[in-house]
PDB file of C-alpha atoms in Angstrom:
ATOM      1  CA  MET W   1      31.851  -7.736   1.098  1.00  0.00           C
ATOM      2  CA  ASN W   2      32.251  -3.957   0.953  1.00  0.00           C
ATOM      3  CA  GLU W   3      31.703  -4.031  -2.801  1.00  0.00           C
ATOM      4  CA  TYR W   4      28.590  -6.162  -2.289  1.00  0.00           C
ATOM      5  CA  LEU W   5      27.141  -3.730   0.253  1.00  0.00           C
ATOM      6  CA  ASN W   6      28.055  -0.746  -1.918  1.00  0.00           C
ATOM      7  CA  GLU W   7      26.018  -2.272  -4.739  1.00  0.00           C
ATOM      8  CA  VAL W   8      23.151  -2.863  -2.334  1.00  0.00           C
ATOM      9  CA  MET W   9      23.408   0.790  -1.259  1.00  0.00           C
ATOM     10  CA  ASP W  10      23.248   1.926  -4.886  1.00  0.00           C
ATOM     11  CA  ASN W  11      19.935   0.085  -5.295  1.00  0.00           C
ATOM     12  CA  LEU W  12      18.285   1.588  -2.201  1.00  0.00           C
ATOM     13  CA  HIS W  13      17.769   5.104  -3.579  1.00  0.00           C
ATOM     14  CA  GLU W  14      13.995   4.964  -2.859  1.00  0.00           C
ATOM     15  CA  ILE W  15      14.754   4.753   0.877  1.00  0.00           C
ATOM     16  CA  PRO W  16      15.624   8.018   2.681  1.00  0.00           C
ATOM     17  CA  GLU W  17      19.368   8.565   2.958  1.00  0.00           C
ATOM     18  CA  ASP W  18      19.586   8.308   6.768  1.00  0.00           C
ATOM     19  CA  ASP W  19      17.623   5.062   6.882  1.00  0.00           C
ATOM     20  CA  ARG W  20      19.576   3.701   3.925  1.00  0.00           C
ATOM     21  CA  PHE W  21      22.862   4.396   5.696  1.00  0.00           C
ATOM     22  CA  ASP W  22      21.603   2.776   8.921  1.00  0.00           C
ATOM     23  CA  LEU W  23      20.542  -0.364   7.042  1.00  0.00           C
ATOM     24  CA  ILE W  24      23.905  -0.792   5.343  1.00  0.00           C
ATOM     25  CA  GLN W  25      25.790  -0.096   8.567  1.00  0.00           C
ATOM     26  CA  TYR W  26      23.673  -2.663  10.388  1.00  0.00           C
ATOM     27  CA  TYR W  27      24.302  -5.399   7.817  1.00  0.00           C
ATOM     28  CA  GLU W  28      27.987  -4.572   7.580  1.00  0.00           C
ATOM     29  CA  GLU W  29      28.318  -5.154  11.313  1.00  0.00           C
ATOM     30  CA  TYR W  30      26.112  -8.248  11.161  1.00  0.00           C
ATOM     31  CA  PHE W  31      28.076  -9.841   8.337  1.00  0.00           C
ATOM     32  CA  LEU W  32      31.356  -9.145  10.096  1.00  0.00           C
ATOM     33  CA  ASP W  33      30.080 -10.622  13.371  1.00  0.00           C
ATOM     34  CA  SER W  34      28.624 -13.682  11.641  1.00  0.00           C
ATOM     35  CA  GLY W  35      31.869 -14.398   9.782  1.00  0.00           C
ATOM     36  CA  LYS W  36      29.979 -15.217   6.577  1.00  0.00           C
ATOM     37  CA  SER W  37      31.958 -15.367   3.357  1.00  0.00           C
ATOM     38  CA  LEU W  38      30.801 -13.436   0.288  1.00  0.00           C
ATOM     39  CA  ASP W  39      29.591 -16.654  -1.347  1.00  0.00           C
ATOM     40  CA  GLN W  40      27.533 -17.492   1.745  1.00  0.00           C
ATOM     41  CA  ILE W  41      26.038 -13.996   1.775  1.00  0.00           C
ATOM     42  CA  VAL W  42      25.057 -14.230  -1.897  1.00  0.00           C
ATOM     43  CA  GLU W  43      23.603 -17.704  -1.380  1.00  0.00           C
ATOM     44  CA  GLU W  44      21.526 -16.565   1.606  1.00  0.00           C
ATOM     45  CA  TYR W  45      20.558 -13.028   0.557  1.00  0.00           C
ATOM     46  CA  GLY W  46      20.845 -13.109  -3.225  1.00  0.00           C
ATOM     47  CA  THR W  47      22.590 -10.689  -5.534  1.00  0.00           C
ATOM     48  CA  PRO W  48      22.930  -7.044  -4.408  1.00  0.00           C
ATOM     49  CA  LYS W  49      19.846  -6.118  -6.473  1.00  0.00           C
ATOM     50  CA  GLN W  50      17.808  -8.985  -5.022  1.00  0.00           C
ATOM     51  CA  PHE W  51      18.880  -8.179  -1.489  1.00  0.00           C
ATOM     52  CA  ALA W  52      18.146  -4.458  -2.002  1.00  0.00           C
ATOM     53  CA  LEU W  53      14.686  -5.301  -3.313  1.00  0.00           C
ATOM     54  CA  LYS W  54      13.951  -7.427  -0.250  1.00  0.00           C
ATOM     55  CA  LEU W  55      15.133  -4.611   2.015  1.00  0.00           C
ATOM     56  CA  LYS W  56      12.938  -2.075   0.206  1.00  0.00           C
ATOM     57  CA  ILE W  57       9.870  -4.305   0.381  1.00  0.00           C
ATOM     58  CA  SER W  58      10.471  -4.904   4.085  1.00  0.00           C
ATOM     59  CA  TYR W  59      11.090  -1.189   4.683  1.00  0.00           C
ATOM     60  CA  PHE W  60       8.015   0.080   2.848  1.00  0.00           C
ATOM     61  CA  SER W  61       5.803  -2.657   4.317  1.00  0.00           C
ATOM     62  CA  GLU W  62       6.760  -1.582   7.836  1.00  0.00           C
ATOM     63  CA  GLU W  63       6.364   2.100   6.926  1.00  0.00           C
ATOM     64  CA  SER W  64       2.817   1.497   5.713  1.00  0.00           C
ATOM     65  CA  GLY W  65       1.527   1.427   9.275  1.00  0.00           C
ATOM     66  CA  GLU W  66      -1.118  -0.746  10.852  1.00  0.00           C
ATOM     67  CA  ALA W  67      -3.894   1.730  11.541  1.00  0.00           C
ATOM     68  CA  ALA W  68      -7.242   1.128   9.894  1.00  0.00           C
ATOM     69  CA  ASP W  69      -7.124   4.620   8.443  1.00  0.00           C
ATOM     70  CA  TYR W  70      -5.571   5.359   5.065  1.00  0.00           C
ATOM     71  CA  PRO W  71      -2.089   3.798   5.034  1.00  0.00           C
ATOM     72  CA  ALA W  72       0.777   6.135   5.817  1.00  0.00           C
ATOM     73  CA  GLY W  73       2.740   7.570   2.935  1.00  0.00           C
ATOM     74  CA  GLY W  74      -0.214   7.949   0.579  1.00  0.00           C
ATOM     75  CA  PRO W  75      -1.067   6.088  -2.625  1.00  0.00           C
ATOM     76  CA  LYS W  76       2.300   6.827  -4.260  1.00  0.00           C
ATOM     77  CA  ARG W  77       4.150   4.830  -1.585  1.00  0.00           C
ATOM     78  CA  GLN W  78       1.607   2.016  -1.796  1.00  0.00           C
ATOM     79  CA  MET W  79       1.857   1.799  -5.596  1.00  0.00           C
ATOM     80  CA  ARG W  80       5.646   1.733  -5.271  1.00  0.00           C
ATOM     81  CA  LEU W  81       5.392  -1.197  -2.854  1.00  0.00           C
ATOM     82  CA  ILE W  82       3.085  -3.083  -5.238  1.00  0.00           C
ATOM     83  CA  TRP W  83       5.516  -2.448  -8.100  1.00  0.00           C
ATOM     84  CA  MET W  84       8.503  -3.685  -6.089  1.00  0.00           C
ATOM     85  CA  ILE W  85       6.670  -6.861  -5.113  1.00  0.00           C
ATOM     86  CA  LEU W  86       5.799  -7.464  -8.773  1.00  0.00           C
ATOM     87  CA  LEU W  87       9.473  -7.064  -9.688  1.00  0.00           C
ATOM     88  CA  GLY W  88      10.397  -9.519  -6.962  1.00  0.00           C
ATOM     89  CA  LEU W  89       7.871 -12.084  -8.205  1.00  0.00           C
ATOM     90  CA  PHE W  90       8.902 -11.779 -11.855  1.00  0.00           C
ATOM     91  CA  ALA W  91      12.579 -12.082 -10.865  1.00  0.00           C
ATOM     92  CA  SER W  92      12.022 -15.767 -10.129  1.00  0.00           C
ATOM     93  CA  PRO W  93      10.779 -18.008 -12.990  1.00  0.00           C
ATOM     94  CA  VAL W  94       9.054 -20.228 -10.436  1.00  0.00           C
ATOM     95  CA  LEU W  95       6.972 -17.284  -9.186  1.00  0.00           C
ATOM     96  CA  ILE W  96       5.898 -15.908 -12.590  1.00  0.00           C
ATOM     97  CA  PRO W  97       2.478 -17.662 -12.472  1.00  0.00           C
ATOM     98  CA  LEU W  98       1.982 -16.206  -9.003  1.00  0.00           C
ATOM     99  CA  ALA W  99       2.995 -12.784 -10.326  1.00  0.00           C
ATOM    100  CA  LEU W 100       0.370 -13.002 -13.076  1.00  0.00           C
ATOM    101  CA  GLY W 101      -2.246 -14.034 -10.539  1.00  0.00           C
ATOM    102  CA  PHE W 102      -1.130 -11.204  -8.276  1.00  0.00           C
ATOM    103  CA  ILE W 103      -1.619  -8.715 -11.123  1.00  0.00           C
ATOM    104  CA  LEU W 104      -5.126 -10.037 -11.784  1.00  0.00           C
ATOM    105  CA  VAL W 105      -6.130  -9.904  -8.114  1.00  0.00           C
ATOM    106  CA  ILE W 106      -4.694  -6.453  -7.409  1.00  0.00           C
ATOM    107  CA  GLY W 107      -5.936  -5.097 -10.738  1.00  0.00           C
ATOM    108  CA  GLY W 108      -9.419  -6.404 -10.023  1.00  0.00           C
ATOM    109  CA  ILE W 109      -9.434  -4.905  -6.542  1.00  0.00           C
ATOM    110  CA  LEU W 110      -8.214  -1.524  -7.813  1.00  0.00           C
ATOM    111  CA  VAL W 111     -10.884  -1.479 -10.541  1.00  0.00           C
ATOM    112  CA  ALA W 112     -13.527  -2.413  -7.969  1.00  0.00           C
ATOM    113  CA  LEU W 113     -12.319   0.328  -5.599  1.00  0.00           C
ATOM    114  CA  ALA W 114     -12.371   2.890  -8.420  1.00  0.00           C
ATOM    115  CA  ALA W 115     -15.901   1.816  -9.353  1.00  0.00           C
ATOM    116  CA  ILE W 116     -17.023   2.055  -5.723  1.00  0.00           C
ATOM    117  CA  ILE W 117     -15.537   5.523  -5.291  1.00  0.00           C
ATOM    118  CA  ILE W 118     -17.096   6.773  -8.546  1.00  0.00           C
ATOM    119  CA  GLY W 119     -20.396   5.184  -7.564  1.00  0.00           C
ATOM    120  CA  ILE W 120     -20.288   6.873  -4.166  1.00  0.00           C
ATOM    121  CA  TYR W 121     -19.746  10.285  -5.699  1.00  0.00           C
ATOM    122  CA  VAL W 122     -22.455   9.745  -8.339  1.00  0.00           C
ATOM    123  CA  ILE W 123     -25.001   8.519  -5.783  1.00  0.00           C
ATOM    124  CA  CYS W 124     -24.211  11.247  -3.250  1.00  0.00           C
ATOM    125  CA  ILE W 125     -24.316  14.019  -5.851  1.00  0.00           C
ATOM    126  CA  THR W 126     -27.546  12.629  -7.309  1.00  0.00           C
ATOM    127  CA  VAL W 127     -29.263  12.319  -3.910  1.00  0.00           C
ATOM    128  CA  LEU W 128     -27.990  15.741  -2.881  1.00  0.00           C
ATOM    129  CA  GLY W 129     -29.210  17.248  -6.156  1.00  0.00           C
ATOM    130  CA  ILE W 130     -32.655  15.639  -5.750  1.00  0.00           C
ATOM    131  CA  GLY W 131     -32.800  16.913  -2.195  1.00  0.00           C
ATOM    132  CA  LEU W 132     -32.003  20.485  -3.204  1.00  0.00           C
ATOM    133  CA  VAL W 133     -34.526  20.376  -6.064  1.00  0.00           C
ATOM    134  CA  MET W 134     -37.236  19.125  -3.716  1.00  0.00           C
ATOM    135  CA  ILE W 135     -36.420  21.806  -1.148  1.00  0.00           C
ATOM    136  CA  ILE W 136     -36.727  24.477  -3.836  1.00  0.00           C
ATOM    137  CA  ALA W 137     -39.937  22.864  -5.133  1.00  0.00           C
ATOM    138  CA  GLY W 138     -41.361  22.742  -1.624  1.00  0.00           C
ATOM    139  CA  ILE W 139     -40.615  26.411  -1.021  1.00  0.00           C
ATOM    140  CA  SER W 140     -42.131  27.352  -4.398  1.00  0.00           C
ATOM    141  CA  VAL W 141     -45.469  25.588  -3.705  1.00  0.00           C
ATOM    142  CA  LEU W 142     -45.848  26.771  -0.121  1.00  0.00           C
ATOM    143  CA  GLY W 143     -48.063  29.616  -1.298  1.00  0.00           C
ATOM    144  CA  GLN W 144     -50.396  27.189  -3.061  1.00  0.00           C
ATOM    145  CA  SER W 145     -50.398  24.322  -0.559  1.00  0.00           C
ATOM    146  CA  VAL W 146     -48.700  24.411   2.810  1.00  0.00           C
ATOM    147  CA  THR W 147     -48.965  20.634   3.167  1.00  0.00           C
ATOM    148  CA  SER W 148     -47.372  19.901  -0.218  1.00  0.00           C
ATOM    149  CA  GLY W 149     -44.718  22.531   0.351  1.00  0.00           C
ATOM    150  CA  LEU W 150     -43.734  21.098   3.716  1.00  0.00           C
ATOM    151  CA  PHE W 151     -43.752  17.557   2.310  1.00  0.00           C
ATOM    152  CA  PHE W 152     -41.407  18.408  -0.567  1.00  0.00           C
ATOM    153  CA  ALA W 153     -39.159  20.549   1.611  1.00  0.00           C
ATOM    154  CA  GLY W 154     -39.018  17.889   4.342  1.00  0.00           C
ATOM    155  CA  THR W 155     -38.258  15.122   1.845  1.00  0.00           C
ATOM    156  CA  GLY W 156     -35.558  17.282   0.286  1.00  0.00           C
ATOM    157  CA  LEU W 157     -33.976  17.980   3.676  1.00  0.00           C
ATOM    158  CA  PHE W 158     -34.073  14.274   4.491  1.00  0.00           C
ATOM    159  CA  ALA W 159     -32.396  13.329   1.197  1.00  0.00           C
ATOM    160  CA  THR W 160     -29.743  15.998   1.710  1.00  0.00           C
ATOM    161  CA  GLY W 161     -29.107  14.772   5.245  1.00  0.00           C
ATOM    162  CA  VAL W 162     -28.781  11.153   4.059  1.00  0.00           C
ATOM    163  CA  ALA W 163     -26.212  12.155   1.422  1.00  0.00           C
ATOM    164  CA  VAL W 164     -24.191  14.214   3.896  1.00  0.00           C
ATOM    165  CA  PHE W 165     -24.335  11.500   6.589  1.00  0.00           C
ATOM    166  CA  PHE W 166     -23.518   8.423   4.508  1.00  0.00           C
ATOM    167  CA  ALA W 167     -20.863   9.859   2.179  1.00  0.00           C
ATOM    168  CA  PRO W 168     -18.076   9.893   4.849  1.00  0.00           C
ATOM    169  CA  LEU W 169     -19.051   6.395   6.026  1.00  0.00           C
ATOM    170  CA  LEU W 170     -18.899   4.993   2.507  1.00  0.00           C
ATOM    171  CA  LEU W 171     -15.551   6.637   1.861  1.00  0.00           C
ATOM    172  CA  LYS W 172     -14.203   5.267   5.146  1.00  0.00           C
ATOM    173  CA  GLY W 173     -15.362   1.814   4.102  1.00  0.00           C
ATOM    174  CA  THR W 174     -13.516   2.207   0.807  1.00  0.00           C
ATOM    175  CA  LYS W 175     -10.334   3.181   2.667  1.00  0.00           C
ATOM    176  CA  TRP W 176     -10.731   0.091   4.826  1.00  0.00           C
ATOM    177  CA  LEU W 177     -10.958  -2.091   1.704  1.00  0.00           C
ATOM    178  CA  PHE W 178      -7.766  -0.478   0.424  1.00  0.00           C
ATOM    179  CA  TYR W 179      -6.119  -1.190   3.780  1.00  0.00           C
ATOM    180  CA  VAL W 180      -7.140  -4.863   3.512  1.00  0.00           C
ATOM    181  CA  MET W 181      -5.736  -4.994  -0.024  1.00  0.00           C
ATOM    182  CA  MET W 182      -2.402  -3.529   1.129  1.00  0.00           C
ATOM    183  CA  ASN W 183      -2.220  -6.102   3.938  1.00  0.00           C
ATOM    184  CA  PHE W 184      -2.611  -8.800   1.286  1.00  0.00           C
ATOM    185  CA  VAL W 185       0.118  -7.141  -0.818  1.00  0.00           C
ATOM    186  CA  LYS W 186       2.494  -7.035   2.161  1.00  0.00           C
ATOM    187  CA  TRP W 187       1.718 -10.680   2.987  1.00  0.00           C
ATOM    188  CA  VAL W 188       2.634 -11.712  -0.563  1.00  0.00           C
ATOM    189  CA  GLY W 189       5.863  -9.734  -0.300  1.00  0.00           C
ATOM    190  CA  ARG W 190       6.810 -11.308   3.028  1.00  0.00           C
ATOM    191  CA  ARG W 191       5.741 -14.818   2.076  1.00  0.00           C
ATOM    192  CA  PHE W 192       7.255 -15.153  -1.383  1.00  0.00           C
ATOM    193  CA  ILE W 193      10.011 -12.541  -1.663  1.00  0.00           C
ATOM    194  CA  THR W 194      11.426 -11.813   1.780  1.00  0.00           C
ATOM    195  CA  LYS W 195      10.629 -15.323   3.046  1.00  0.00           C
ATOM    196  CA  ARG W 196      14.282 -16.066   3.630  1.00  0.00           C
ATOM    197  CA  GLN W 197      14.788 -15.171   7.211  1.00  0.00           C
ATOM    198  CA  PHE W 198      17.219 -12.292   7.382  1.00  0.00           C
ATOM    199  CA  HIS W 199      17.799  -9.860  10.210  1.00  0.00           C
ATOM    200  CA  SER W 200      15.984  -6.547  10.011  1.00  0.00           C
ATOM    201  CA  ALA W 201      17.635  -3.423  11.288  1.00  0.00           C
ATOM    202  CA  ASN W 202      15.628  -1.328  13.732  1.00  0.00           C
ATOM    203  CA  ILE W 203      15.460   2.104  12.140  1.00  0.00           C
TER     204      ILE W 203
END
């Protein structure tokens, strides 16, 4: 059993050292208390690599947080979680079709999010640019026509205000979509990879 857990430990290098040590210590005590043989442990939890992958998916899913703001740990942690779930799906021949579907869904969502973010920046910059041009145009024609000058300047200020007001809301909406996507990713990980009920250490 010690050799098994040592191999698990060797495959948990993505997890911080303190948390990694606590996980292994927890399962060492649990296995000893349960009286499971090594064969029973392998049958229930898989090989050391498979068990380590399940632990990492569980760990990073819990670390992602549940707030509607941008998930904790940043995009690097989220991409790592997606990658680990893909590895877990491809590790089982039965789940390969699901893995391919998972790639298509996540890839499509990421492309859509990228398009939305680019679109937001393009629209906001365009509206802001039009607003500034109209403000300048309004100021330049004030000497010729006060009415026209005020109209252009007012329209420009309005356009600038719209861009400044809606940009944060649109970005927040994009973050929310990313949060929904990561919830789906974590559900796939829990449902198809860590679905075997094993005890989770409280870290």
